[in-house]
Amino acid sequence: MDIRFNFGEIQGRILRACERSARDPQEVRLVAVTKNVPATRVKEAMECGLRRFGENYVQEALPKIRALGPEAEWHFIGHLQSNKARHVVGNFRMVHTVDRLSLAKELDRRAPGPEPLEVLIQVNVSGEETKSGIPPESLPELVRELVRLPLIRVRGLMTMPPYFEDPEMSRPYFRLLRQWRDRLRGLIPPPHSVEELSMGMSGDFEVAIEEGATFIRIGTALFGPRLP
Ligand SMILES: *Cc1c(COP(=O)(O)O)cnc(C)c1O
């Protein structure tokens, strides 16, 4: 699969989704998801102009982070065990999947500073038991605790709706996340903020953009089907 061609197609689709929803395309940032993608392919993606990459597994990510150098910006998007937190700080710019206070405390404790680690809170908007993330009703309480940690900066929310064939089915979940974002905005003291919405993958990113996504996380539409 040709990354340059796929990237061009995706950019066109992002622009059209922004037009439909009267949004500024600058507000929508692409995270290229590189799980199971070897470093050589990630390098190709960089040659096509991609700079922001998402990884689900710390051990898989570290050699790629070293291989790609300082021009790449890394986002952690997988389930994070607290004992891996020390590998995440300093290597990743942002963690999209903070879903408990104990994890945030560990990230804060391990952060080298002075640059704070940016975090998003993962929200389980569907209530599916198999999904990570906190129930939306728990957001205000968790946010109040997180903003007290000095080396963490809360930046927004992330979600993964259930899988549907029809991307329109994801829309109510994306909308719910945006509504929670809007509700939390007033609760957050600077330097924290709740502006970012990480939502939308290869199958449903256009709907996510229409509903306000500021980070879309795209793997297969860019790199082709993942090899096991
Ligand atoms: C794998 C993954 C993606 C990308 O999925 P695609 O359908 O390949 O675009 C996005 N977000 C998370 C959290 C993932 O694990």
Short mmCIF file of N, CA, C and O in Angstrom, two decimals, residues 91-181:
data_model
loop_
_atom_site.label_atom_id
_atom_site.label_comp_id
_atom_site.label_asym_id
_atom_site.label_seq_id
_atom_site.Cartn_x
_atom_site.Cartn_y
_atom_site.Cartn_z
N ASN A 91 9.46 9.97 26.60
CA ASN A 91 9.45 9.44 25.24
C ASN A 91 8.21 9.86 24.47
O ASN A 91 8.25 9.99 23.24
N PHE A 92 7.11 10.04 25.18
CA PHE A 92 5.85 10.41 24.52
C PHE A 92 5.47 11.84 24.89
O PHE A 92 5.67 12.27 26.03
N ARG A 93 4.89 12.53 23.92
CA ARG A 93 4.42 13.88 24.14
C ARG A 93 3.08 13.88 24.88
O ARG A 93 2.82 14.73 25.73
N MET A 94 2.24 12.90 24.52
CA MET A 94 0.89 12.89 25.08
C MET A 94 0.43 11.45 25.33
O MET A 94 0.74 10.55 24.54
N VAL A 95 -0.30 11.26 26.41
CA VAL A 95 -0.94 9.98 26.69
C VAL A 95 -2.45 10.18 26.54
O VAL A 95 -3.04 11.00 27.23
N HIS A 96 -3.06 9.43 25.59
CA HIS A 96 -4.49 9.61 25.32
C HIS A 96 -5.38 8.79 26.25
O HIS A 96 -6.59 8.90 26.18
N THR A 97 -4.76 7.91 27.05
CA THR A 97 -5.54 6.84 27.69
C THR A 97 -5.45 6.83 29.21
O THR A 97 -5.39 5.76 29.82
N VAL A 98 -5.43 8.00 29.83
CA VAL A 98 -5.43 8.02 31.30
C VAL A 98 -6.85 7.70 31.77
O VAL A 98 -7.81 8.37 31.39
N ASP A 99 -6.97 6.63 32.56
CA ASP A 99 -8.30 6.17 32.95
C ASP A 99 -8.41 5.92 34.45
O ASP A 99 -9.36 5.30 34.92
N ARG A 100 -7.39 6.38 35.20
CA ARG A 100 -7.46 6.21 36.66
C ARG A 100 -6.44 7.13 37.31
O ARG A 100 -5.40 7.43 36.73
N LEU A 101 -6.76 7.52 38.52
CA LEU A 101 -5.89 8.45 39.26
C LEU A 101 -4.53 7.83 39.54
O LEU A 101 -3.50 8.50 39.43
N SER A 102 -4.51 6.52 39.89
CA SER A 102 -3.23 5.90 40.24
C SER A 102 -2.24 5.97 39.08
O SER A 102 -1.05 6.20 39.27
N LEU A 103 -2.73 5.81 37.86
CA LEU A 103 -1.85 5.90 36.69
C LEU A 103 -1.33 7.33 36.52
O LEU A 103 -0.14 7.55 36.28
N ALA A 104 -2.21 8.30 36.66
CA ALA A 104 -1.81 9.70 36.52
C ALA A 104 -0.76 10.07 37.57
O ALA A 104 0.21 10.77 37.28
N LYS A 105 -0.94 9.56 38.78
CA LYS A 105 0.03 9.86 39.85
C LYS A 105 1.39 9.26 39.51
O LYS A 105 2.43 9.88 39.76
N GLU A 106 1.37 8.08 38.93
CA GLU A 106 2.63 7.43 38.57
C GLU A 106 3.32 8.19 37.43
O GLU A 106 4.53 8.37 37.45
N LEU A 107 2.55 8.65 36.47
CA LEU A 107 3.12 9.45 35.37
C LEU A 107 3.72 10.74 35.93
O LEU A 107 4.80 11.17 35.55
N ASP A 108 3.01 11.36 36.84
CA ASP A 108 3.47 12.60 37.45
C ASP A 108 4.75 12.37 38.25
O ASP A 108 5.71 13.14 38.17
N ARG A 109 4.77 11.27 38.99
CA ARG A 109 5.92 10.97 39.83
C ARG A 109 7.17 10.69 39.00
O ARG A 109 8.28 11.03 39.38
N ARG A 110 6.96 10.07 37.82
CA ARG A 110 8.10 9.68 36.99
C ARG A 110 8.51 10.75 35.99
O ARG A 110 9.54 10.62 35.34
N ALA A 111 7.65 11.76 35.81
CA ALA A 111 7.94 12.78 34.79
C ALA A 111 9.25 13.48 35.12
O ALA A 111 9.46 13.89 36.25
N PRO A 112 10.13 13.59 34.11
CA PRO A 112 11.42 14.21 34.37
C PRO A 112 11.32 15.73 34.53
O PRO A 112 12.19 16.34 35.13
N GLY A 113 10.23 16.34 33.97
CA GLY A 113 10.13 17.78 33.98
C GLY A 113 11.26 18.38 33.17
O GLY A 113 12.12 17.66 32.70
N PRO A 114 11.37 19.68 32.93
CA PRO A 114 10.34 20.65 33.34
C PRO A 114 9.11 20.63 32.43
O PRO A 114 8.08 21.11 32.81
N GLU A 115 9.26 20.02 31.23
CA GLU A 115 8.12 19.95 30.31
C GLU A 115 7.06 19.00 30.87
O GLU A 115 7.35 17.82 31.08
N PRO A 116 5.86 19.45 31.11
CA PRO A 116 4.84 18.54 31.63
C PRO A 116 4.37 17.56 30.55
O PRO A 116 4.50 17.82 29.36
N LEU A 117 3.87 16.44 30.99
CA LEU A 117 3.30 15.44 30.08
C LEU A 117 1.83 15.80 29.86
O LEU A 117 1.09 16.02 30.80
N GLU A 118 1.43 15.85 28.58
CA GLU A 118 0.04 16.16 28.27
C GLU A 118 -0.79 14.88 28.34
O GLU A 118 -0.34 13.83 27.86
N VAL A 119 -1.96 14.96 28.91
CA VAL A 119 -2.79 13.76 29.02
C VAL A 119 -4.24 14.04 28.59
O VAL A 119 -4.76 15.15 28.75
N LEU A 120 -4.84 12.99 28.05
CA LEU A 120 -6.27 12.99 27.78
C LEU A 120 -6.89 11.92 28.67
O LEU A 120 -6.24 10.93 29.01
N ILE A 121 -8.13 12.12 29.03
CA ILE A 121 -8.82 11.14 29.85
C ILE A 121 -9.65 10.24 28.93
O ILE A 121 -10.44 10.75 28.11
N GLN A 122 -9.45 8.93 29.06
CA GLN A 122 -10.21 7.99 28.23
C GLN A 122 -11.57 7.75 28.87
O GLN A 122 -11.67 7.38 30.04
N VAL A 123 -12.60 7.96 28.07
CA VAL A 123 -13.97 7.86 28.57
C VAL A 123 -14.67 6.69 27.88
O VAL A 123 -14.58 6.53 26.66
N ASN A 124 -15.34 5.89 28.66
CA ASN A 124 -16.13 4.78 28.12
C ASN A 124 -17.56 5.28 27.91
O ASN A 124 -18.39 5.23 28.81
N VAL A 125 -17.81 5.79 26.70
CA VAL A 125 -19.11 6.44 26.46
C VAL A 125 -20.23 5.43 26.21
O VAL A 125 -21.40 5.77 26.33
N SER A 126 -19.86 4.19 25.87
CA SER A 126 -20.89 3.21 25.53
C SER A 126 -21.30 2.36 26.73
O SER A 126 -22.32 1.68 26.68
N GLY A 127 -20.49 2.37 27.79
CA GLY A 127 -20.78 1.54 28.95
C GLY A 127 -20.49 0.06 28.73
O GLY A 127 -20.81 -0.77 29.58
N GLU A 128 -19.86 -0.29 27.60
CA GLU A 128 -19.49 -1.69 27.36
C GLU A 128 -18.48 -2.14 28.42
O GLU A 128 -17.49 -1.44 28.66
N GLU A 129 -18.69 -3.31 28.98
CA GLU A 129 -17.82 -3.75 30.06
C GLU A 129 -16.40 -4.06 29.59
O GLU A 129 -15.46 -3.97 30.36
N THR A 130 -16.27 -4.43 28.31
CA THR A 130 -14.95 -4.80 27.82
C THR A 130 -14.09 -3.59 27.49
O THR A 130 -12.91 -3.73 27.20
N LYS A 131 -14.66 -2.40 27.49
CA LYS A 131 -13.91 -1.20 27.08
C LYS A 131 -13.22 -0.54 28.25
O LYS A 131 -13.76 -0.47 29.35
N SER A 132 -12.02 -0.02 27.98
CA SER A 132 -11.34 0.79 29.00
C SER A 132 -11.98 2.15 29.06
O SER A 132 -12.76 2.53 28.20
N GLY A 133 -11.62 2.88 30.07
CA GLY A 133 -12.12 4.25 30.19
C GLY A 133 -13.05 4.38 31.37
O GLY A 133 -13.63 3.41 31.84
N ILE A 134 -13.20 5.61 31.83
CA ILE A 134 -14.06 5.84 32.99
C ILE A 134 -15.46 6.20 32.51
O ILE A 134 -15.64 6.71 31.41
N PRO A 135 -16.48 5.90 33.33
CA PRO A 135 -17.82 6.34 32.96
C PRO A 135 -17.87 7.86 32.97
O PRO A 135 -17.21 8.49 33.80
N PRO A 136 -18.60 8.46 32.03
CA PRO A 136 -18.62 9.92 31.94
C PRO A 136 -18.98 10.62 33.25
O PRO A 136 -18.40 11.65 33.56
N GLU A 137 -19.86 10.02 34.03
CA GLU A 137 -20.28 10.66 35.29
C GLU A 137 -19.11 10.82 36.26
O GLU A 137 -19.18 11.65 37.17
N SER A 138 -18.04 10.02 36.08
CA SER A 138 -16.90 10.12 36.99
C SER A 138 -15.90 11.19 36.58
O SER A 138 -14.91 11.43 37.27
N LEU A 139 -16.15 11.83 35.41
CA LEU A 139 -15.18 12.79 34.89
C LEU A 139 -14.91 13.97 35.84
O LEU A 139 -13.74 14.27 36.11
N PRO A 140 -15.94 14.64 36.35
CA PRO A 140 -15.65 15.83 37.16
C PRO A 140 -14.73 15.52 38.34
O PRO A 140 -13.78 16.26 38.62
N GLU A 141 -14.99 14.38 38.98
CA GLU A 141 -14.18 14.02 40.14
C GLU A 141 -12.73 13.72 39.75
O GLU A 141 -11.79 14.20 40.39
N LEU A 142 -12.55 12.94 38.68
CA LEU A 142 -11.18 12.60 38.26
C LEU A 142 -10.42 13.87 37.83
O LEU A 142 -9.26 14.05 38.17
N VAL A 143 -11.10 14.72 37.09
CA VAL A 143 -10.45 15.96 36.64
C VAL A 143 -9.98 16.79 37.83
O VAL A 143 -8.85 17.30 37.84
N ARG A 144 -10.82 16.89 38.83
CA ARG A 144 -10.43 17.67 40.02
C ARG A 144 -9.16 17.13 40.67
O ARG A 144 -8.35 17.89 41.19
N GLU A 145 -8.98 15.81 40.64
CA GLU A 145 -7.77 15.22 41.21
C GLU A 145 -6.56 15.43 40.29
O GLU A 145 -5.46 15.72 40.75
N LEU A 146 -6.78 15.27 38.99
CA LEU A 146 -5.66 15.34 38.04
C LEU A 146 -5.03 16.72 38.01
O LEU A 146 -3.81 16.84 37.86
N VAL A 147 -5.83 17.76 38.12
CA VAL A 147 -5.28 19.11 37.97
C VAL A 147 -4.39 19.48 39.16
O VAL A 147 -3.73 20.52 39.13
N ARG A 148 -4.34 18.64 40.17
CA ARG A 148 -3.45 18.91 41.30
C ARG A 148 -2.05 18.33 41.10
O ARG A 148 -1.16 18.55 41.92
N LEU A 149 -1.87 17.54 40.04
CA LEU A 149 -0.57 16.92 39.80
C LEU A 149 0.31 17.88 38.99
O LEU A 149 -0.06 18.25 37.87
N PRO A 150 1.47 18.26 39.52
CA PRO A 150 2.24 19.36 38.91
C PRO A 150 2.86 19.05 37.55
O PRO A 150 3.05 19.97 36.76
N LEU A 151 3.20 17.79 37.26
CA LEU A 151 3.92 17.52 36.00
C LEU A 151 3.02 16.91 34.93
O LEU A 151 3.49 16.33 33.95
N ILE A 152 1.73 17.08 35.13
CA ILE A 152 0.75 16.61 34.15
C ILE A 152 -0.08 17.79 33.69
O ILE A 152 -0.39 18.67 34.49
N ARG A 153 -0.40 17.80 32.41
CA ARG A 153 -1.31 18.83 31.91
C ARG A 153 -2.52 18.15 31.28
O ARG A 153 -2.38 17.46 30.27
N VAL A 154 -3.68 18.33 31.88
CA VAL A 154 -4.90 17.81 31.27
C VAL A 154 -5.19 18.63 30.02
O VAL A 154 -5.11 19.87 30.04
N ARG A 155 -5.50 17.92 28.92
CA ARG A 155 -5.74 18.61 27.65
C ARG A 155 -7.10 18.28 27.04
O ARG A 155 -7.56 18.96 26.13
N GLY A 156 -7.72 17.16 27.48
CA GLY A 156 -9.00 16.83 26.86
C GLY A 156 -9.41 15.39 27.09
O GLY A 156 -8.98 14.75 28.06
N LEU A 157 -10.23 14.88 26.19
CA LEU A 157 -10.86 13.57 26.35
C LEU A 157 -10.62 12.69 25.12
O LEU A 157 -10.41 13.19 24.02
N MET A 158 -10.67 11.39 25.35
CA MET A 158 -10.50 10.42 24.26
C MET A 158 -11.57 9.34 24.41
O MET A 158 -11.96 9.00 25.52
N THR A 159 -12.04 8.81 23.28
CA THR A 159 -12.95 7.66 23.38
C THR A 159 -12.82 6.74 22.18
O THR A 159 -12.31 7.12 21.12
N MET A 160 -13.28 5.50 22.39
CA MET A 160 -13.43 4.51 21.33
C MET A 160 -14.84 3.96 21.41
O MET A 160 -15.14 3.20 22.32
N PRO A 161 -15.71 4.31 20.49
CA PRO A 161 -17.06 3.75 20.52
C PRO A 161 -17.03 2.26 20.16
O PRO A 161 -15.99 1.77 19.71
N PRO A 162 -18.13 1.55 20.34
CA PRO A 162 -18.18 0.15 19.89
C PRO A 162 -17.91 0.09 18.39
O PRO A 162 -18.07 1.10 17.69
N TYR A 163 -17.51 -1.08 17.89
CA TYR A 163 -17.29 -1.19 16.46
C TYR A 163 -18.61 -1.35 15.71
O TYR A 163 -19.45 -2.18 16.07
N PHE A 164 -18.80 -0.54 14.68
CA PHE A 164 -19.98 -0.66 13.81
C PHE A 164 -19.52 -0.71 12.36
O PHE A 164 -18.55 -0.07 11.99
N GLU A 165 -20.25 -1.44 11.51
CA GLU A 165 -20.01 -1.39 10.07
C GLU A 165 -20.32 0.00 9.54
O GLU A 165 -19.61 0.54 8.70
N ASP A 166 -21.40 0.58 10.03
CA ASP A 166 -21.88 1.88 9.55
C ASP A 166 -21.35 2.98 10.47
O ASP A 166 -21.74 3.06 11.63
N PRO A 167 -20.45 3.84 9.94
CA PRO A 167 -19.84 4.87 10.79
C PRO A 167 -20.86 5.83 11.42
O PRO A 167 -20.59 6.41 12.47
N GLU A 168 -22.02 5.98 10.78
CA GLU A 168 -23.05 6.86 11.35
C GLU A 168 -23.45 6.41 12.76
O GLU A 168 -23.89 7.21 13.58
N MET A 169 -23.31 5.10 13.02
CA MET A 169 -23.70 4.58 14.33
C MET A 169 -22.78 5.11 15.44
O MET A 169 -23.14 5.09 16.62
N SER A 170 -21.58 5.55 15.08
CA SER A 170 -20.64 6.09 16.08
C SER A 170 -21.00 7.51 16.49
O SER A 170 -20.56 8.00 17.52
N ARG A 171 -21.80 8.18 15.66
CA ARG A 171 -22.05 9.61 15.87
C ARG A 171 -22.56 9.96 17.28
O ARG A 171 -22.03 10.88 17.91
N PRO A 172 -23.55 9.25 17.81
CA PRO A 172 -24.04 9.65 19.14
C PRO A 172 -22.96 9.56 20.23
O PRO A 172 -22.97 10.37 21.16
N TYR A 173 -22.02 8.62 20.09
CA TYR A 173 -20.96 8.49 21.08
C TYR A 173 -19.97 9.65 20.98
O TYR A 173 -19.51 10.18 21.98
N PHE A 174 -19.63 10.01 19.74
CA PHE A 174 -18.74 11.16 19.54
C PHE A 174 -19.40 12.43 20.08
O PHE A 174 -18.76 13.27 20.72
N ARG A 175 -20.67 12.55 19.81
CA ARG A 175 -21.40 13.75 20.25
C ARG A 175 -21.42 13.83 21.77
O ARG A 175 -21.22 14.89 22.35
N LEU A 176 -21.63 12.69 22.41
CA LEU A 176 -21.64 12.65 23.87
C LEU A 176 -20.30 13.10 24.44
O LEU A 176 -20.25 13.86 25.42
N LEU A 177 -19.21 12.67 23.82
CA LEU A 177 -17.89 13.07 24.32
C LEU A 177 -17.72 14.59 24.19
O LEU A 177 -17.22 15.24 25.10
N ARG A 178 -18.18 15.14 23.06
CA ARG A 178 -18.07 16.59 22.88
C ARG A 178 -18.90 17.33 23.93
O ARG A 178 -18.48 18.33 24.48
N GLN A 179 -20.09 16.80 24.22
CA GLN A 179 -20.94 17.47 25.21
C GLN A 179 -20.29 17.46 26.58
O GLN A 179 -20.35 18.45 27.31
N TRP A 180 -19.61 16.37 26.93
CA TRP A 180 -18.89 16.32 28.20
C TRP A 180 -17.74 17.32 28.19
O TRP A 180 -17.47 17.97 29.19
N ARG A 181 -17.04 17.40 27.06
CA ARG A 181 -15.95 18.38 26.94
C ARG A 181 -16.48 19.78 27.22
O ARG A 181 -15.92 20.54 28.01
#
